[in-house]
Structures are given as structure tokens and as C-alpha cells.
Amino acid sequence: MKGEGAHPFARASGGIGRLIPMAKFMDIHHGMKGVTAKQLQAAHEADLAIESQEGVHFEHAWADPVSGDVFCLSEAPSAGAVQRVHERAGHTADEIHPVPLSI
Amino acid sequence: MKGEGAHPFARASGGIGRLIPMAKFMDIHHGMKGVTAKQLQAAHEADLAIESQEGVHFEHAWADPVSGDVFCLSEAPSAGAVQRVHERAGHTADEIHPVPLSI
């Protein structure tokens, strides 16, 4: 199982010495019809710029400009942490799935 | 953009000398509540065993055993090719999204 146990813990922002367990999440944004490569890159960079506030790391993003669905894969301490980063970056997720199993 | 252009063409099964363009797809299976790591691995291996029939390669799979959603990332000549592999392996996808944009 690739990636399992790769980063089981991370240090929360401002939490010196406080280790928190990490998990993988797949989140989905609907309604992004017509999204361009530049827009996807800008949105991803907006997440990366602030993700450490919540101890999140966004690893990948994939977009279907026809259906308007965007998928983001992250490692994070919780679904709430993923959503807080997306909200502050200006693009709230419509679904956030913990994906404890991965290949 | 990681992965872009990595495998733009692949040789179709039985099509010596016939090169076909490849694209990335994210497909989703619903209703897999309670899926285990072993079951996910077995399903993925069933895809890998026959994927070359359709010129598909399944790269990753992620599962949320609580919601029952399973996400598969592949490179393939078409959404139809992805579905034919999944069907023959016994697990038809509920959604197949071309994801031409990726980070």
C-alpha cells in the first residue's frame, strides 16, 4: 500500500512539540466547469500558501473542466482542517472523504 | 504539472504499431461501505491483470470505507476503455471523469 505510514504524524502550526496523527483525504469541488490549468494551479498555490496553519499538505489536484469536478488529495489531521484551508483560500469543498485505504 | 505528457501514447493490445493517445481519468465507485484493505488490493489487482487488453493503466486507488466511495486514477485511451476493464473485473464504475488537468 503505497503511502501508508509515510507521514503518520505532523507538527501543528504553532504547536511546538505537539504531534498530531495524519490521515489522507480526497475532497471534491463541484461547479468548476471550464476551469483552466492556470486557475487550477492558482487555486492549488493558494492552498499551499496557508496549509501549514492547519497542519495540512495538499499533494495533488485533478480537474475535469467538462463536469466541473475538481479532486484534491491531501494529508491532514482532520477533514475540518482540510476544509478550513480551502475556505480561507476561497474555495470551499463540497465533499471531503477520509481515504484510509490507498494503493 | 506533474504527470502531464508522461505517457501521451500507448500501444493498444494486439495493435502492433498502432499508437493511441492517452489521457488521465478519475473514476468513482459508490456503495463499497466497509471495504477492507485486502478487498481494495484484490479489486485493484483484478484490474491490473487485464488492463492491457484495453491499453489502460490503473495508477492508484483510494477508499473511504465509511461512505463507501472508491476513487481510481488511471491513464487510458478513453473512459470507455476504463469502464470495460472495470466491468470485466467485476466492479463497474459509477462515474468516470476525464481529468486533463493535474498537479
PDB file of C-alpha atoms in Angstrom:
ATOM      1  CA  MET A   1       0.000   0.000   0.000  1.00  0.00           C
ATOM      2  CA  LYS A   2       1.930   2.974  -1.257  1.00  0.00           C
ATOM      3  CA  GLY A   3       1.992   5.960   1.025  1.00  0.00           C
ATOM      4  CA  GLU A   4       0.699   4.179   4.087  1.00  0.00           C
ATOM      5  CA  GLY A   5       2.618   5.324   7.101  1.00  0.00           C
ATOM      6  CA  ALA A   6       4.617   7.831   5.070  1.00  0.00           C
ATOM      7  CA  HIS A   7       3.771  10.766   7.312  1.00  0.00           C
ATOM      8  CA  PRO A   8       1.759   9.359  10.213  1.00  0.00           C
ATOM      9  CA  PHE A   9       2.322  12.474  12.317  1.00  0.00           C
ATOM     10  CA  ALA A  10       2.842  16.148  11.712  1.00  0.00           C
ATOM     11  CA  ARG A  11       3.523  19.129  13.891  1.00  0.00           C
ATOM     12  CA  ALA A  12       0.566  21.520  14.108  1.00  0.00           C
ATOM     13  CA  SER A  13       1.176  25.162  13.312  1.00  0.00           C
ATOM     14  CA  GLY A  14       2.291  26.913  16.459  1.00  0.00           C
ATOM     15  CA  GLY A  15       2.196  23.676  18.411  1.00  0.00           C
ATOM     16  CA  ILE A  16       5.835  23.168  19.266  1.00  0.00           C
ATOM     17  CA  GLY A  17       6.295  19.622  20.403  1.00  0.00           C
ATOM     18  CA  ARG A  18       2.654  18.728  19.755  1.00  0.00           C
ATOM     19  CA  LEU A  19       2.427  15.829  17.310  1.00  0.00           C
ATOM     20  CA  ILE A  20      -0.916  15.055  15.717  1.00  0.00           C
ATOM     21  CA  PRO A  21      -1.865  11.975  13.696  1.00  0.00           C
ATOM     22  CA  MET A  22      -2.254  12.465   9.942  1.00  0.00           C
ATOM     23  CA  ALA A  23      -4.644  10.840   7.509  1.00  0.00           C
ATOM     24  CA  LYS A  24      -5.320  11.018   3.796  1.00  0.00           C
ATOM     25  CA  PHE A  25      -8.328  12.840   2.379  1.00  0.00           C
ATOM     26  CA  MET A  26      -9.875  13.134  -1.071  1.00  0.00           C
ATOM     27  CA  ASP A  27     -12.008  16.239  -1.385  1.00  0.00           C
ATOM     28  CA  ILE A  28     -14.221  17.250  -4.278  1.00  0.00           C
ATOM     29  CA  HIS A  29     -15.296  20.639  -5.565  1.00  0.00           C
ATOM     30  CA  HIS A  30     -18.274  20.733  -7.924  1.00  0.00           C
ATOM     31  CA  GLY A  31     -19.272  23.562 -10.229  1.00  0.00           C
ATOM     32  CA  MET A  32     -15.828  24.383 -11.642  1.00  0.00           C
ATOM     33  CA  LYS A  33     -16.903  23.993 -15.279  1.00  0.00           C
ATOM     34  CA  GLY A  34     -14.406  25.477 -17.692  1.00  0.00           C
ATOM     35  CA  VAL A  35     -11.590  25.569 -15.122  1.00  0.00           C
ATOM     36  CA  THR A  36      -8.231  26.176 -16.818  1.00  0.00           C
ATOM     37  CA  ALA A  37      -4.760  24.860 -16.000  1.00  0.00           C
ATOM     38  CA  LYS A  38      -3.789  28.338 -14.763  1.00  0.00           C
ATOM     39  CA  GLN A  39      -6.831  28.584 -12.491  1.00  0.00           C
ATOM     40  CA  LEU A  40      -6.209  25.113 -11.050  1.00  0.00           C
ATOM     41  CA  GLN A  41      -2.565  25.989 -10.418  1.00  0.00           C
ATOM     42  CA  ALA A  42      -3.524  29.295  -8.758  1.00  0.00           C
ATOM     43  CA  ALA A  43      -6.087  27.595  -6.516  1.00  0.00           C
ATOM     44  CA  HIS A  44      -3.590  24.895  -5.531  1.00  0.00           C
ATOM     45  CA  GLU A  45      -0.936  27.503  -4.756  1.00  0.00           C
ATOM     46  CA  ALA A  46      -3.407  29.448  -2.620  1.00  0.00           C
ATOM     47  CA  ASP A  47      -3.922  26.259  -0.585  1.00  0.00           C
ATOM     48  CA  LEU A  48      -0.186  25.567  -0.310  1.00  0.00           C
ATOM     49  CA  ALA A  49       0.484  29.113   0.881  1.00  0.00           C
ATOM     50  CA  ILE A  50      -1.620  28.646   4.029  1.00  0.00           C
ATOM     51  CA  GLU A  51      -1.871  24.876   4.536  1.00  0.00           C
ATOM     52  CA  SER A  52       0.697  24.863   7.356  1.00  0.00           C
ATOM     53  CA  GLN A  53      -1.731  26.875   9.506  1.00  0.00           C
ATOM     54  CA  GLU A  54      -3.750  23.678   9.850  1.00  0.00           C
ATOM     55  CA  GLY A  55      -1.014  21.074   9.511  1.00  0.00           C
ATOM     56  CA  VAL A  56      -2.381  20.052   6.077  1.00  0.00           C
ATOM     57  CA  HIS A  57      -0.467  19.170   2.929  1.00  0.00           C
ATOM     58  CA  PHE A  58      -2.181  19.162  -0.441  1.00  0.00           C
ATOM     59  CA  GLU A  59      -0.377  16.573  -2.557  1.00  0.00           C
ATOM     60  CA  HIS A  60      -2.251  16.545  -5.863  1.00  0.00           C
ATOM     61  CA  ALA A  61      -5.214  18.023  -7.680  1.00  0.00           C
ATOM     62  CA  TRP A  62      -7.056  16.800 -10.774  1.00  0.00           C
ATOM     63  CA  ALA A  63      -9.715  18.694 -12.717  1.00  0.00           C
ATOM     64  CA  ASP A  64     -12.453  17.747 -15.166  1.00  0.00           C
ATOM     65  CA  PRO A  65     -13.320  21.064 -16.869  1.00  0.00           C
ATOM     66  CA  VAL A  66     -16.354  19.497 -18.578  1.00  0.00           C
ATOM     67  CA  SER A  67     -18.220  18.241 -15.490  1.00  0.00           C
ATOM     68  CA  GLY A  68     -16.632  20.940 -13.313  1.00  0.00           C
ATOM     69  CA  ASP A  69     -15.402  18.457 -10.706  1.00  0.00           C
ATOM     70  CA  VAL A  70     -12.020  19.037  -9.057  1.00  0.00           C
ATOM     71  CA  PHE A  71     -10.403  16.364  -6.856  1.00  0.00           C
ATOM     72  CA  CYS A  72      -7.765  17.211  -4.234  1.00  0.00           C
ATOM     73  CA  LEU A  73      -5.640  14.656  -2.382  1.00  0.00           C
ATOM     74  CA  SER A  74      -4.216  15.754   0.948  1.00  0.00           C
ATOM     75  CA  GLU A  75      -2.650  14.596   4.177  1.00  0.00           C
ATOM     76  CA  ALA A  76      -4.215  16.274   7.161  1.00  0.00           C
ATOM     77  CA  PRO A  77      -5.089  15.857  10.826  1.00  0.00           C
ATOM     78  CA  SER A  78      -8.849  16.010  10.059  1.00  0.00           C
ATOM     79  CA  ALA A  79     -11.464  16.761   7.401  1.00  0.00           C
ATOM     80  CA  GLY A  80     -12.155  20.006   9.251  1.00  0.00           C
ATOM     81  CA  ALA A  81      -8.545  21.095   8.816  1.00  0.00           C
ATOM     82  CA  VAL A  82      -8.774  20.413   5.064  1.00  0.00           C
ATOM     83  CA  GLN A  83     -11.957  22.450   4.816  1.00  0.00           C
ATOM     84  CA  ARG A  84     -10.592  25.390   6.831  1.00  0.00           C
ATOM     85  CA  VAL A  85      -7.652  25.724   4.421  1.00  0.00           C
ATOM     86  CA  HIS A  86      -9.929  25.525   1.372  1.00  0.00           C
ATOM     87  CA  GLU A  87     -12.348  28.058   2.885  1.00  0.00           C
ATOM     88  CA  ARG A  88      -9.608  30.565   3.678  1.00  0.00           C
ATOM     89  CA  ALA A  89      -8.214  30.093   0.166  1.00  0.00           C
ATOM     90  CA  GLY A  90     -11.650  30.964  -1.225  1.00  0.00           C
ATOM     91  CA  HIS A  91     -12.863  27.582  -2.492  1.00  0.00           C
ATOM     92  CA  THR A  92     -14.906  25.535  -0.031  1.00  0.00           C
ATOM     93  CA  ALA A  93     -15.017  21.799  -0.809  1.00  0.00           C
ATOM     94  CA  ASP A  94     -18.376  20.132  -1.473  1.00  0.00           C
ATOM     95  CA  GLU A  95     -17.298  16.679  -0.259  1.00  0.00           C
ATOM     96  CA  ILE A  96     -14.390  15.577   1.926  1.00  0.00           C
ATOM     97  CA  HIS A  97     -13.688  11.849   2.160  1.00  0.00           C
ATOM     98  CA  PRO A  98     -11.201  10.309   4.555  1.00  0.00           C
ATOM     99  CA  VAL A  99      -9.392   7.657   2.467  1.00  0.00           C
ATOM    100  CA  PRO A 100      -7.559   5.483   4.979  1.00  0.00           C
ATOM    101  CA  LEU A 101      -7.058   2.798   2.313  1.00  0.00           C
ATOM    102  CA  SER A 102      -4.814   3.569  -0.645  1.00  0.00           C
ATOM    103  CA  ILE A 103      -2.807   1.790  -3.292  1.00  0.00           C
TER     104      ILE A 103
ATOM    105  CA  MET B   1       2.048  19.970 -13.720  1.00  0.00           C
ATOM    106  CA  LYS B   2       3.263  16.586 -12.601  1.00  0.00           C
ATOM    107  CA  GLY B   3       2.492  13.716 -14.897  1.00  0.00           C
ATOM    108  CA  GLU B   4       1.498  15.789 -17.899  1.00  0.00           C
ATOM    109  CA  GLY B   5       2.895  14.244 -21.006  1.00  0.00           C
ATOM    110  CA  ALA B   6       4.382  11.343 -19.096  1.00  0.00           C
ATOM    111  CA  HIS B   7       2.732   8.722 -21.270  1.00  0.00           C
ATOM    112  CA  PRO B   8       0.935  10.606 -24.039  1.00  0.00           C
ATOM    113  CA  PHE B   9       0.652   7.487 -26.196  1.00  0.00           C
ATOM    114  CA  ALA B  10       0.332   3.796 -25.612  1.00  0.00           C
ATOM    115  CA  ARG B  11       0.191   0.755 -27.810  1.00  0.00           C
ATOM    116  CA  ALA B  12      -3.248  -0.865 -27.867  1.00  0.00           C
ATOM    117  CA  SER B  13      -3.463  -4.558 -27.079  1.00  0.00           C
ATOM    118  CA  GLY B  14      -2.995  -6.501 -30.267  1.00  0.00           C
ATOM    119  CA  GLY B  15      -2.450  -3.339 -32.235  1.00  0.00           C
ATOM    120  CA  ILE B  16       1.178  -3.654 -33.269  1.00  0.00           C
ATOM    121  CA  GLY B  17       2.390  -0.312 -34.420  1.00  0.00           C
ATOM    122  CA  ARG B  18      -0.910   1.418 -33.607  1.00  0.00           C
ATOM    123  CA  LEU B  19      -0.303   4.253 -31.178  1.00  0.00           C
ATOM    124  CA  ILE B  20      -3.270   5.766 -29.387  1.00  0.00           C
ATOM    125  CA  PRO B  21      -3.362   8.964 -27.328  1.00  0.00           C
ATOM    126  CA  MET B  22      -3.623   8.552 -23.553  1.00  0.00           C
ATOM    127  CA  ALA B  23      -5.452  10.673 -21.008  1.00  0.00           C
ATOM    128  CA  LYS B  24      -5.941  10.639 -17.254  1.00  0.00           C
ATOM    129  CA  PHE B  25      -9.221   9.546 -15.670  1.00  0.00           C
ATOM    130  CA  MET B  26     -10.601   9.595 -12.135  1.00  0.00           C
ATOM    131  CA  ASP B  27     -13.372   7.076 -11.677  1.00  0.00           C
ATOM    132  CA  ILE B  28     -15.606   6.584  -8.672  1.00  0.00           C
ATOM    133  CA  HIS B  29     -17.357   3.528  -7.296  1.00  0.00           C
ATOM    134  CA  HIS B  30     -20.155   4.125  -4.791  1.00  0.00           C
ATOM    135  CA  GLY B  31     -21.660   1.595  -2.413  1.00  0.00           C
ATOM    136  CA  MET B  32     -18.434  -0.017  -1.180  1.00  0.00           C
ATOM    137  CA  LYS B  33     -19.190   0.589   2.507  1.00  0.00           C
ATOM    138  CA  GLY B  34     -16.972  -1.452   4.777  1.00  0.00           C
ATOM    139  CA  VAL B  35     -14.404  -2.197   2.071  1.00  0.00           C
ATOM    140  CA  THR B  36     -11.189  -3.573   3.578  1.00  0.00           C
ATOM    141  CA  ALA B  37      -7.561  -3.102   2.557  1.00  0.00           C
ATOM    142  CA  LYS B  38      -7.498  -6.694   1.298  1.00  0.00           C
ATOM    143  CA  GLN B  39     -10.634  -6.213  -0.798  1.00  0.00           C
ATOM    144  CA  LEU B  40      -9.288  -2.977  -2.292  1.00  0.00           C
ATOM    145  CA  GLN B  41      -5.996  -4.681  -3.116  1.00  0.00           C
ATOM    146  CA  ALA B  42      -7.795  -7.663  -4.702  1.00  0.00           C
ATOM    147  CA  ALA B  43     -10.006  -5.375  -6.811  1.00  0.00           C
ATOM    148  CA  HIS B  44      -7.002  -3.337  -7.951  1.00  0.00           C
ATOM    149  CA  GLU B  45      -5.071  -6.486  -8.851  1.00  0.00           C
ATOM    150  CA  ALA B  46      -8.051  -7.781 -10.837  1.00  0.00           C
ATOM    151  CA  ASP B  47      -7.909  -4.550 -12.872  1.00  0.00           C
ATOM    152  CA  LEU B  48      -4.139  -4.754 -13.337  1.00  0.00           C
ATOM    153  CA  ALA B  49      -4.386  -8.344 -14.543  1.00  0.00           C
ATOM    154  CA  ILE B  50      -6.488  -7.385 -17.575  1.00  0.00           C
ATOM    155  CA  GLU B  51      -5.881  -3.647 -18.092  1.00  0.00           C
ATOM    156  CA  SER B  52      -3.539  -4.217 -21.042  1.00  0.00           C
ATOM    157  CA  GLN B  53      -6.477  -5.600 -23.055  1.00  0.00           C
ATOM    158  CA  GLU B  54      -7.709  -2.011 -23.311  1.00  0.00           C
ATOM    159  CA  GLY B  55      -4.421  -0.106 -23.134  1.00  0.00           C
ATOM    160  CA  VAL B  56      -5.329   1.171 -19.649  1.00  0.00           C
ATOM    161  CA  HIS B  57      -3.088   1.561 -16.609  1.00  0.00           C
ATOM    162  CA  PHE B  58      -4.571   1.944 -13.149  1.00  0.00           C
ATOM    163  CA  GLU B  59      -2.107   4.026 -11.148  1.00  0.00           C
ATOM    164  CA  HIS B  60      -3.730   4.472  -7.757  1.00  0.00           C
ATOM    165  CA  ALA B  61      -6.858   3.710  -5.768  1.00  0.00           C
ATOM    166  CA  TRP B  62      -8.184   5.303  -2.579  1.00  0.00           C
ATOM    167  CA  ALA B  63     -11.102   4.081  -0.481  1.00  0.00           C
ATOM    168  CA  ASP B  64     -13.406   5.622   2.105  1.00  0.00           C
ATOM    169  CA  PRO B  65     -14.927   2.582   3.864  1.00  0.00           C
ATOM    170  CA  VAL B  66     -17.406   4.807   5.738  1.00  0.00           C
ATOM    171  CA  SER B  67     -19.089   6.483   2.746  1.00  0.00           C
ATOM    172  CA  GLY B  68     -18.316   3.517   0.508  1.00  0.00           C
ATOM    173  CA  ASP B  69     -16.672   5.660  -2.185  1.00  0.00           C
ATOM    174  CA  VAL B  70     -13.619   4.304  -4.003  1.00  0.00           C
ATOM    175  CA  PHE B  71     -11.553   6.536  -6.310  1.00  0.00           C
ATOM    176  CA  CYS B  72      -9.336   5.123  -9.070  1.00  0.00           C
ATOM    177  CA  LEU B  73      -6.775   7.131 -11.053  1.00  0.00           C
ATOM    178  CA  SER B  74      -5.835   5.747 -14.445  1.00  0.00           C
ATOM    179  CA  GLU B  75      -4.216   6.534 -17.756  1.00  0.00           C
ATOM    180  CA  ALA B  76      -6.282   5.278 -20.647  1.00  0.00           C
ATOM    181  CA  PRO B  77      -7.231   5.908 -24.261  1.00  0.00           C
ATOM    182  CA  SER B  78     -10.871   6.631 -23.295  1.00  0.00           C
ATOM    183  CA  ALA B  79     -13.441   6.495 -20.494  1.00  0.00           C
ATOM    184  CA  GLY B  80     -14.977   3.519 -22.271  1.00  0.00           C
ATOM    185  CA  ALA B  81     -11.704   1.609 -22.035  1.00  0.00           C
ATOM    186  CA  VAL B  82     -11.559   2.301 -18.274  1.00  0.00           C
ATOM    187  CA  GLN B  83     -15.117   1.057 -17.845  1.00  0.00           C
ATOM    188  CA  ARG B  84     -14.581  -2.109 -19.909  1.00  0.00           C
ATOM    189  CA  VAL B  85     -11.677  -3.129 -17.668  1.00  0.00           C
ATOM    190  CA  HIS B  86     -13.671  -2.418 -14.502  1.00  0.00           C
ATOM    191  CA  GLU B  87     -16.702  -4.317 -15.870  1.00  0.00           C
ATOM    192  CA  ARG B  88     -14.662  -7.382 -16.799  1.00  0.00           C
ATOM    193  CA  ALA B  89     -13.017  -7.279 -13.364  1.00  0.00           C
ATOM    194  CA  GLY B  90     -16.472  -7.324 -11.793  1.00  0.00           C
ATOM    195  CA  HIS B  91     -16.782  -3.772 -10.468  1.00  0.00           C
ATOM    196  CA  THR B  92     -18.435  -1.275 -12.827  1.00  0.00           C
ATOM    197  CA  ALA B  93     -17.624   2.367 -12.069  1.00  0.00           C
ATOM    198  CA  ASP B  94     -20.469   4.772 -11.229  1.00  0.00           C
ATOM    199  CA  GLU B  95     -18.676   7.876 -12.521  1.00  0.00           C
ATOM    200  CA  ILE B  96     -15.715   8.299 -14.869  1.00  0.00           C
ATOM    201  CA  HIS B  97     -14.176  11.758 -15.163  1.00  0.00           C
ATOM    202  CA  PRO B  98     -11.549  12.695 -17.702  1.00  0.00           C
ATOM    203  CA  VAL B  99      -9.053  14.833 -15.733  1.00  0.00           C
ATOM    204  CA  PRO B 100      -6.898  16.527 -18.364  1.00  0.00           C
ATOM    205  CA  LEU B 101      -5.635  18.999 -15.748  1.00  0.00           C
ATOM    206  CA  SER B 102      -3.470  17.713 -12.907  1.00  0.00           C
ATOM    207  CA  ILE B 103      -0.963  18.976 -10.380  1.00  0.00           C
TER     208      ILE B 103
END
